[in-house]
Structure formats: structure tokens, C-alpha cells
Coordinates of N, CA and C in Angstrom, one line a residue:
M1 N -14.3 57.8 236.5 CA -14.7 56.9 235.4 C -15.1 57.7 234.2
K2 N -15.7 58.9 234.4 CA -16.1 59.7 233.3 C -14.9 60.2 232.6
T3 N -13.8 60.6 233.3 CA -12.6 61.1 232.8 C -11.9 60.1 232.0
L4 N -11.8 58.9 232.5 CA -11.2 57.7 231.8 C -11.9 57.5 230.5
S5 N -13.2 57.4 230.5 CA -13.9 57.2 229.2 C -13.7 58.3 228.2
K6 N -13.6 59.5 228.7 CA -13.4 60.7 227.8 C -12.0 60.5 227.1
Y7 N -11.0 60.1 227.9 CA -9.6 59.9 227.2 C -9.6 58.7 226.3
F8 N -10.4 57.7 226.7 CA -10.5 56.5 225.8 C -11.0 56.9 224.5
F9 N -12.2 57.6 224.5 CA -12.8 57.9 223.2 C -12.0 58.9 222.4
K10 N -11.3 59.8 223.1 CA -10.4 60.8 222.4 C -9.3 60.0 221.7
S11 N -8.7 59.1 222.4 CA -7.6 58.3 221.8 C -8.1 57.4 220.7
L12 N -9.3 56.9 220.9 CA -9.9 56.1 219.8 C -10.1 56.9 218.6
T13 N -10.5 58.1 218.7 CA -10.7 59.0 217.6 C -9.4 59.3 216.9
Y14 N -8.4 59.6 217.6 CA -7.0 59.8 217.0 C -6.5 58.5 216.3
S15 N -6.8 57.4 216.9 CA -6.4 56.1 216.3 C -7.1 55.9 215.0
M16 N -8.4 56.2 214.9 CA -9.1 56.1 213.7 C -8.6 57.0 212.6
L17 N -8.3 58.2 213.0 CA -7.7 59.2 212.0 C -6.4 58.7 211.5
L18 N -5.6 58.1 212.4 CA -4.3 57.6 211.9 C -4.5 56.4 211.0
L19 N -5.4 55.6 211.3 CA -5.7 54.4 210.4 C -6.2 54.9 209.0
G20 N -6.9 56.0 209.0 CA -7.4 56.6 207.7 C -6.2 57.1 206.8
V21 N -5.1 57.5 207.4 CA -4.0 58.0 206.6 C -2.9 57.0 206.4
L22 N -3.0 55.9 207.1 CA -1.9 54.9 206.9 C -1.7 54.5 205.5
P23 N -2.7 54.1 204.7 CA -2.4 53.7 203.3 C -1.6 54.7 202.6
A24 N -1.8 56.0 202.7 CA -1.1 57.0 202.1 C 0.4 57.1 202.6
A25 N 0.5 56.8 203.9 CA 1.8 56.8 204.5 C 2.7 55.7 204.0
V26 N 2.1 54.6 203.6 CA 2.8 53.4 203.1 C 3.3 53.7 201.7
Q27 N 2.6 54.6 201.0 CA 3.0 54.9 199.6 C 4.5 55.5 199.6
A28 N 5.1 55.4 198.4 CA 6.5 55.9 198.3 C 6.5 57.4 198.7
Q29 N 7.4 57.8 199.5 CA 7.7 59.1 199.9 C 9.2 59.3 200.0
A30 N 9.6 60.5 199.5 CA 11.1 60.8 199.5 C 11.5 61.1 200.9
D31 N 12.7 60.7 201.3 CA 13.3 61.1 202.6 C 13.9 62.5 202.4
L32 N 14.6 63.0 203.4 CA 15.1 64.4 203.3 C 16.1 64.7 202.2
Q33 N 16.7 63.6 201.7 CA 17.7 63.7 200.6 C 17.0 63.5 199.3
G34 N 15.7 63.2 199.3 CA 15.0 62.9 198.0 C 15.0 61.5 197.6
N35 N 15.5 60.6 198.4 CA 15.5 59.2 198.1 C 14.2 58.5 198.3
Y36 N 13.8 57.6 197.4 CA 12.7 56.8 197.5 C 13.1 55.3 197.8
F37 N 12.8 54.9 199.0 CA 13.2 53.5 199.4 C 12.1 52.5 199.1
R38 N 10.9 53.0 198.8 CA 9.8 52.1 198.4 C 9.3 52.6 197.0
N39 N 8.8 51.7 196.2 CA 8.4 52.1 194.9 C 6.9 52.0 194.6
E40 N 6.1 51.9 195.6 CA 4.7 51.9 195.4 C 4.1 53.3 195.3
T41 N 3.2 53.4 194.3 CA 2.5 54.7 194.1 C 1.0 54.5 194.0
M42 N 0.3 55.6 193.9 CA -1.2 55.5 193.8 C -1.6 54.9 192.5
V43 N -0.8 55.2 191.4 CA -1.2 54.8 190.1 C -0.5 53.5 189.6
Q44 N -1.2 52.5 189.2 CA -0.6 51.3 188.8 C -0.9 51.1 187.3
A45 N 0.1 50.5 186.6 CA -0.1 50.2 185.2 C -1.1 49.1 185.0
T46 N -1.7 49.0 183.8 CA -2.6 47.9 183.6 C -1.7 46.7 183.3
S47 N -2.0 45.6 183.8 CA -1.2 44.4 183.6 C -1.2 43.9 182.2
R48 N 0.0 43.8 181.6 CA 0.1 43.3 180.2 C 0.1 41.8 180.2
D49 N 0.5 41.2 181.2 CA 0.6 39.7 181.3 C -0.1 39.2 182.5
S50 N -0.9 38.3 182.4 CA -1.7 37.8 183.5 C -0.8 37.2 184.6
K51 N 0.5 36.8 184.3 CA 1.4 36.3 185.3 C 2.1 37.4 186.1
L52 N 2.0 38.6 185.6 CA 2.7 39.7 186.3 C 1.8 40.6 187.0
S53 N 2.1 41.0 188.2 CA 1.4 42.1 188.9 C 1.7 43.4 188.2
A54 N 0.7 44.3 188.2 CA 0.9 45.6 187.6 C 1.9 46.4 188.5
G55 N 2.8 47.1 187.9 CA 3.8 47.8 188.6 C 3.3 49.3 188.7
S56 N 3.8 50.0 189.7 CA 3.5 51.4 189.9 C 4.2 52.2 188.8
L57 N 3.5 53.4 188.5 CA 4.0 54.3 187.4 C 4.8 55.4 188.0
W58 N 5.9 55.8 187.4 CA 6.8 56.9 187.8 C 7.1 57.7 186.6
L59 N 7.2 59.0 186.8 CA 7.5 60.0 185.8 C 8.9 60.5 185.8
V60 N 9.6 60.4 184.7 CA 11.0 60.9 184.6 C 11.0 62.4 184.5
R61 N 11.8 63.0 185.4 CA 11.9 64.5 185.5 C 13.0 65.1 184.7
V62 N 14.0 64.4 184.3 CA 15.2 64.9 183.6 C 15.4 64.3 182.2
D63 N 16.0 65.0 181.3 CA 16.4 64.4 180.1 C 17.6 63.6 180.3
G64 N 17.7 62.4 179.6 CA 18.8 61.6 179.7 C 19.0 60.8 181.0
L65 N 17.9 60.2 181.5 CA 18.0 59.4 182.7 C 18.5 58.0 182.3
N66 N 19.7 57.6 182.8 CA 20.3 56.3 182.6 C 19.6 55.2 183.3
C67 N 19.3 54.1 182.6 CA 18.7 52.9 183.3 C 19.8 51.9 183.2
R68 N 20.3 51.4 184.3 CA 21.5 50.6 184.3 C 21.2 49.1 184.5
R69 N 22.1 48.2 184.1 CA 21.9 46.8 184.2 C 21.7 46.3 185.7
S70 N 22.4 47.0 186.6 CA 22.2 46.6 188.1 C 22.2 47.9 188.9
A71 N 21.9 47.8 190.2 CA 21.7 48.9 191.0 C 23.1 49.5 191.5
S72 N 23.8 50.1 190.5 CA 25.1 50.7 190.7 C 25.4 51.7 189.7
I73 N 26.0 52.8 190.1 CA 26.5 53.9 189.1 C 27.5 53.3 188.2
D74 N 28.2 52.3 188.6 CA 29.3 51.7 187.8 C 28.7 50.6 186.8
S75 N 27.5 50.3 186.8 CA 26.9 49.3 185.9 C 26.6 49.9 184.5
S76 N 26.6 49.0 183.5 CA 26.5 49.5 182.2 C 25.0 50.0 181.9
I77 N 24.9 50.9 181.0 CA 23.6 51.6 180.7 C 22.9 50.7 179.7
M78 N 21.6 50.4 180.0 CA 20.8 49.6 179.1 C 19.9 50.5 178.2
R79 N 19.3 51.5 178.9 CA 18.4 52.4 178.2 C 18.6 53.8 178.7
I80 N 18.2 54.8 178.0 CA 18.2 56.2 178.4 C 16.8 56.8 178.2
Y81 N 16.2 57.4 179.2 CA 14.8 57.9 179.2 C 14.9 59.4 179.1
D82 N 13.9 60.0 178.3 CA 13.7 61.4 178.2 C 12.8 61.9 179.3
A83 N 12.8 63.2 179.6 CA 11.9 63.8 180.5 C 10.5 63.6 180.1
G84 N 9.6 63.2 181.0 CA 8.2 63.0 180.7 C 7.9 61.5 180.4
A85 N 8.9 60.7 180.3 CA 8.7 59.2 180.1 C 8.0 58.6 181.3
L86 N 7.2 57.6 181.1 CA 6.6 56.9 182.2 C 7.3 55.6 182.4
L87 N 7.7 55.3 183.6 CA 8.4 54.1 183.9 C 7.4 53.2 184.7
E88 N 7.4 51.9 184.4 CA 6.6 50.9 185.2 C 7.6 50.1 186.0
V89 N 7.4 50.1 187.3 CA 8.4 49.5 188.3 C 8.1 48.0 188.2
E90 N 9.2 47.2 188.3 CA 9.1 45.8 188.4 C 8.7 45.4 189.8
V91 N 7.8 44.4 189.9 CA 7.3 43.9 191.2 C 7.8 42.5 191.4
Y92 N 8.5 42.3 192.5 CA 9.0 40.9 192.8 C 8.1 40.2 193.8
R93 N 8.1 38.9 193.8 CA 7.4 38.2 194.7 C 8.3 37.8 195.9
G94 N 7.7 38.0 197.1 CA 8.5 37.7 198.3 C 7.6 37.1 199.3
G95 N 7.7 35.8 199.5 CA 6.7 35.2 200.5 C 5.3 35.2 199.9
S96 N 4.4 35.8 200.7 CA 3.0 35.9 200.3 C 2.7 37.3 199.8
D97 N 3.7 38.2 199.7 CA 3.4 39.5 199.3 C 4.3 40.0 198.2
E98 N 4.0 41.1 197.6 CA 4.9 41.7 196.6 C 6.0 42.5 197.4
V99 N 7.2 42.5 196.7 CA 8.3 43.3 197.3 C 8.3 44.6 196.6
L100 N 8.1 45.7 197.4 CA 8.0 47.0 196.9 C 9.2 47.9 197.4
V101 N 10.2 47.3 197.9 CA 11.4 48.0 198.4 C 12.5 48.0 197.4
N102 N 13.0 49.2 197.2 CA 14.1 49.3 196.1 C 15.4 48.8 196.6
A103 N 16.2 48.3 195.6 CA 17.5 47.8 195.8 C 18.4 48.9 196.3
L104 N 19.4 48.6 197.1 CA 20.4 49.6 197.6 C 21.7 49.3 196.9
D105 N 22.5 50.4 196.6 CA 23.8 50.2 196.1 C 24.8 50.1 197.3
Q106 N 26.1 50.0 197.0 CA 27.1 49.8 198.1 C 27.1 51.0 199.0
N107 N 26.6 52.2 198.6 CA 26.6 53.4 199.5 C 25.2 53.6 200.2
G108 N 24.3 52.6 200.0 CA 23.0 52.7 200.7 C 22.0 53.5 199.9
R109 N 22.3 53.9 198.7 CA 21.3 54.7 197.9 C 20.4 53.8 197.1
P110 N 19.1 54.1 197.1 CA 18.1 53.2 196.5 C 18.1 53.4 194.9
W111 N 17.8 52.3 194.3 CA 17.7 52.2 192.8 C 16.4 51.4 192.5
M112 N 15.6 52.0 191.6 CA 14.3 51.4 191.3 C 14.4 50.5 190.1
P113 N 13.8 49.2 190.2 CA 13.8 48.3 189.0 C 12.7 48.7 188.0
V114 N 13.1 48.9 186.8 CA 12.1 49.3 185.7 C 11.9 48.2 184.7
R115 N 10.7 47.9 184.4 CA 10.3 46.9 183.5 C 10.7 47.3 182.1
G116 N 11.1 46.3 181.3 CA 11.3 46.5 179.9 C 10.3 45.8 179.1
K117 N 10.5 45.5 177.8 CA 9.6 44.8 177.0 C 9.5 43.3 177.4
N118 N 10.6 42.8 177.9 CA 10.7 41.4 178.3 C 11.1 41.3 179.7
V119 N 10.9 40.2 180.4 CA 11.3 40.0 181.8 C 12.8 40.3 182.0
E120 N 13.6 39.8 181.1 CA 15.1 40.0 181.2 C 15.6 41.4 180.9
D121 N 14.7 42.3 180.5 CA 15.0 43.7 180.2 C 15.0 44.6 181.4
V122 N 14.8 44.1 182.6 CA 14.8 45.0 183.8 C 16.1 45.8 183.9
C123 N 15.9 47.1 184.1 CA 17.1 47.9 184.4 C 16.8 48.8 185.6
F124 N 17.8 49.5 186.1 CA 17.6 50.3 187.4 C 17.9 51.8 187.2
V125 N 17.0 52.6 187.7 CA 17.2 54.1 187.7 C 17.4 54.5 189.2
R126 N 18.2 55.5 189.4 CA 18.4 56.1 190.7 C 17.0 56.6 191.2
A127 N 16.6 56.0 192.4 CA 15.3 56.4 193.0 C 15.5 57.6 193.8
N128 N 15.5 58.8 193.2 CA 15.6 60.0 193.9 C 14.7 61.1 193.2
S129 N 14.2 62.0 194.0 CA 13.2 63.0 193.5 C 13.9 64.0 192.5
R130 N 15.2 64.0 192.4 CA 15.8 64.8 191.3 C 15.6 64.2 190.0
Y131 N 15.4 62.9 189.9 CA 15.3 62.2 188.6 C 13.9 61.7 188.3
I132 N 13.1 61.3 189.3 CA 11.8 60.7 189.0 C 10.9 61.2 190.1
Q133 N 9.6 61.0 189.8 CA 8.5 61.3 190.8 C 7.3 60.4 190.6
P134 N 6.5 60.1 191.6 CA 5.4 59.3 191.4 C 4.4 60.0 190.4
F135 N 3.9 59.1 189.5 CA 3.0 59.6 188.5 C 1.6 59.9 189.1
T136 N 1.1 61.1 188.8 CA -0.3 61.5 189.2 C -1.0 61.9 188.0
P137 N -2.2 61.3 187.7 CA -3.0 61.7 186.6 C -3.5 63.1 186.7
R138 N -3.8 63.8 185.6 CA -4.3 65.2 185.7 C -5.7 65.2 185.4

């Protein structure tokens, strides 16, 4: 009985440690190819419109990052961002929760929806660590 309770409390401790890091694990992390399939970060923009949820902030890493009309390399370019620009990700409603999963192109590569000045100005950037990274305040 003593041994069983020792293992129980040891596994309970590990479970509590895992629960403590789960919120960070849910945040956007790049896969081995640098792709971001989720767009949630630790830093959210302040909501400009009470009807919209604040989107996560991302930092552009390269000069001349194309933001396209749809999630495809073949789609027309709507805007071009300079290195250091901050992008606010569009948040969609899905059921009772926000949708924080990026759109995939025909090759399975993720594209992040970026807010513009108006709702119809949403465009997509390639969600890859070569081009963007989660914004972290200094």
C-alpha cells in the first residue's frame, strides 16, 4: 500500500507540472520546418472594435513580406510588409470558441490571416518562422 501511494503522489506531481506548462504548449510553436499551424501568441492587440476579439501580434522578420488575398502563393498581393512590422491576426468565430488554426494551401502549408483597416481587408502571409515570429515585448 505504501508503494502504491508513493507512485500515486509521484504521478500526481508530474501531472500538476504538465498542467502548469500546458497553456504555453497551446501557444503557437513552429514545427521542424518552421511552420506555424496555430496563430495564438502570448501578446494580444488591444481591441479596436468591441465586436472583434483582439488578435495575436506577430513580428515580420523579412523585408518585402507579401500579404495575399487568399492562402495561396498564386493569389494576388494586397499588401507588402517591411521587416519589423507588427501584424495582428484575424480571429474567426467557430462554435463557442475562437478559431486559432491557420488556413492551409493545396500543399498543406499554413497561411496566417492578417487584419487590415477594415474587415474585408484581411490578407494572408505564409505562417513560417523564416518570415514571421511571435511578438514578445522587451
